[in-house]
Structure formats: structure tokens, C-alpha cells
Short mmCIF file of C-alpha atoms in Angstrom, two decimals:
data_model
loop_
_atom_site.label_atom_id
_atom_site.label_comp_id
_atom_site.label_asym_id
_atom_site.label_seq_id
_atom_site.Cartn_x
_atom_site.Cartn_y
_atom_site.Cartn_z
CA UNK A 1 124.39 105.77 104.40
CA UNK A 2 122.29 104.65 101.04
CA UNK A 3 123.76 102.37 98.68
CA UNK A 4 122.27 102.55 95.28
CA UNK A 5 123.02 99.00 93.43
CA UNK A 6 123.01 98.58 89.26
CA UNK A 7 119.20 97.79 89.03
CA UNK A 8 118.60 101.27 90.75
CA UNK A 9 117.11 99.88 94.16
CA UNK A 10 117.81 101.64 97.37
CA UNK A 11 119.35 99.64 100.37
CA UNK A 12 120.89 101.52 103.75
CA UNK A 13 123.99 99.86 105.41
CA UNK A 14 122.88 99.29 109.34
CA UNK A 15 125.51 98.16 110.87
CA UNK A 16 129.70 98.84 111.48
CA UNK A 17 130.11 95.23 109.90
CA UNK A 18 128.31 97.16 106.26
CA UNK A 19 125.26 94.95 106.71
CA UNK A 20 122.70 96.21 103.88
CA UNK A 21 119.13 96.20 104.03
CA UNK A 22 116.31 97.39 101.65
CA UNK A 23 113.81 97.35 104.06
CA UNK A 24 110.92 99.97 104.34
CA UNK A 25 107.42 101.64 105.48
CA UNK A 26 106.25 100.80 109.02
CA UNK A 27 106.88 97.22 109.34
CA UNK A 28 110.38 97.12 107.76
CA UNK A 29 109.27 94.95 104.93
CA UNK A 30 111.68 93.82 102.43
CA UNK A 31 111.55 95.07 98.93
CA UNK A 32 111.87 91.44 98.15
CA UNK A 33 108.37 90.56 98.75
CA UNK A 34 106.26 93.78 97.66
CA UNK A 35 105.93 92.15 94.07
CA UNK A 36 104.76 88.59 95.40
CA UNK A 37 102.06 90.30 97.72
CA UNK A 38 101.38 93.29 95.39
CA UNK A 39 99.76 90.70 93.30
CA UNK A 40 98.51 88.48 95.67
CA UNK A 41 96.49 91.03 97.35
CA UNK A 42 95.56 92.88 94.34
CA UNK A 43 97.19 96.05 96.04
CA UNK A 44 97.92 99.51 94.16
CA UNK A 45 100.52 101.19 96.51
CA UNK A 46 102.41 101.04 99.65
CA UNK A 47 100.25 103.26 101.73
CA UNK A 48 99.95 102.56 105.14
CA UNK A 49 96.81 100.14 104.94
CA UNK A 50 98.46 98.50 102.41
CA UNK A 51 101.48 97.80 104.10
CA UNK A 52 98.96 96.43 107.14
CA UNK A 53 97.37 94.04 104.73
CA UNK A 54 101.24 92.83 103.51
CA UNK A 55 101.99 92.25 107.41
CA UNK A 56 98.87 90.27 107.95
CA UNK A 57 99.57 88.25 105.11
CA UNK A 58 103.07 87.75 106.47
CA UNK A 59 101.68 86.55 109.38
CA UNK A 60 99.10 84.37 107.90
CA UNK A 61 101.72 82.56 105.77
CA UNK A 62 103.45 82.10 109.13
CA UNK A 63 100.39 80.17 110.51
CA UNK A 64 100.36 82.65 113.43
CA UNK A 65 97.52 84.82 112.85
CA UNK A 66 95.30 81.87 114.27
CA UNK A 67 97.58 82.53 117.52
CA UNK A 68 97.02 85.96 117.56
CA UNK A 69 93.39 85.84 117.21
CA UNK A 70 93.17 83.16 120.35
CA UNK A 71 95.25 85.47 122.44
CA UNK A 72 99.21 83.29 122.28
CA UNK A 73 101.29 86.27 121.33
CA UNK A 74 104.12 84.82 122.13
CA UNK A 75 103.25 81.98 120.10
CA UNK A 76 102.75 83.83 117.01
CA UNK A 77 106.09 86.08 117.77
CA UNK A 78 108.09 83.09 117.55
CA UNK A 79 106.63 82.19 114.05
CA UNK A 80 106.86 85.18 112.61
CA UNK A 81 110.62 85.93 114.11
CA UNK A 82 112.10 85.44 111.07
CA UNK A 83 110.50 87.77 109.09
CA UNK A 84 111.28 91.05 111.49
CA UNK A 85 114.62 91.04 112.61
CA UNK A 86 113.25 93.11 115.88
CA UNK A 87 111.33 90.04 117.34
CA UNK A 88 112.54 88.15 119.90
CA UNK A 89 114.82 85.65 119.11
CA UNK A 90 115.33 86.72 115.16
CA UNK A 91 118.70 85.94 115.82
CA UNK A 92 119.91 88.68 112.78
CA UNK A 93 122.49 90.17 115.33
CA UNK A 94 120.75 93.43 115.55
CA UNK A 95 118.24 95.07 118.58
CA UNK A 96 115.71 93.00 119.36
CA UNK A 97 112.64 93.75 121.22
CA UNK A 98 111.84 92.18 124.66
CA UNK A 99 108.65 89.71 124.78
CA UNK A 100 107.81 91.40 127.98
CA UNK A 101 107.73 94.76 125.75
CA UNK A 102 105.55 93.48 123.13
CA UNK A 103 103.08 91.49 125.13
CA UNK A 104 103.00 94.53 127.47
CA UNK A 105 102.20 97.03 124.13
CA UNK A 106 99.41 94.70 122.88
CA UNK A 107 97.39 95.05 125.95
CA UNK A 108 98.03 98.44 125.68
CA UNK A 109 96.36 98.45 122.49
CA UNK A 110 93.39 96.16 123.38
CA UNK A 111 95.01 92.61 123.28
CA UNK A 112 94.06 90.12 125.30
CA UNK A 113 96.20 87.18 126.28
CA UNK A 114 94.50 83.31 126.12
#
């Protein structure tokens, strides 16, 4: 079900409890920060490298892209938990992702663990 509030912005009720959330595009980013990052990182739409440059800046502001370069996934998973409510220990009452899962799909993809 979409919701569509006073100021005309979209948000989708995810749970049975009527939680709401306005998240979007292939990391689940919240509307709330597209304006803050738009600007930041001079960006002119939400196409998919875009929304790869808002995630790495989401992880940069999380100090955790140094731990992702040097290989601690886990490490940088736990700093960045809060901002993806699919991570391990995000503790937002919805499905969260195993660390086994994740550490197990960045090898897949080339990752290698310090």
C-alpha cells in the first residue's frame, strides 16, 4: 500500500504494525537525504551510478569505507547498520541479512577479507 502525505511525497507501509517508509532505488535510501547528497556530490538524478556514489558517501560518513577497502567487512557492516535496516544488527524490527550471507556475497563479487 502507498500513502501519499500533504507535501505530495510517496511512502509504502511495510509492516502489519503500519510502519511507513519512503525509501527507494537499489540501496533503499531515504528520501530524507537525496537533497543533502544531491548537493554535496553535485549529482543530477537518481540513476543507478548516482545512487552508488550516495551509498559510498553513506559509507564514508560512517568512517567504514576505510574498513572496506582493508578487507573488515564486518567492521564496516556494523557502522553502517544504521543506515540500512537489512544489516545485521539494525535492530529496525524488520528482515535482516545474515553476516555469513554478506561476507559470503562479497567474495563472490571479488572481496577479499583482511
Amino acid at each position: 500500500m502507498i500513502t501519499l502525505f500533504a507535501n505530495g511525497r510517496r511512502s509504502k507501509v511495510i509492516n502489519s504494525k503500519g510502519l511507513t517508509s519512503n525509501a527507494s532505488g537499489r540501496y533503499q535510501q531515504m528520501l530524507k537525504d537525496w537533497p543533502y547528497c544531491r548537493t554535496l556530490l553535485t549529482l543530477s538524478d537518481f540513476s543507478p551510478i548516482s545512487q552508488d556514489l550516495l551509498a559510498l558517501q553513506h559509507i564514508r560518513e560512517c568512517r567504514a569505507l576505510p574498513d572496506v577497502h582493508a578487507g573488515r567487512v564486518g567492521t564496516a557492516i556494523e557502522k553502517c547498520r544504521n543506515i540500512w535496516v537489512s544489516l545485521p544488527g539494525a535492530g529496525y524490527g524488520l528482515c535482516e541479512y545474515r553476516l555469513d550471507d554478506l561476507i559470503q556475497q562479497y567474495r563472490l563479487a571479488g572481496g577479499a577479507l583482511s
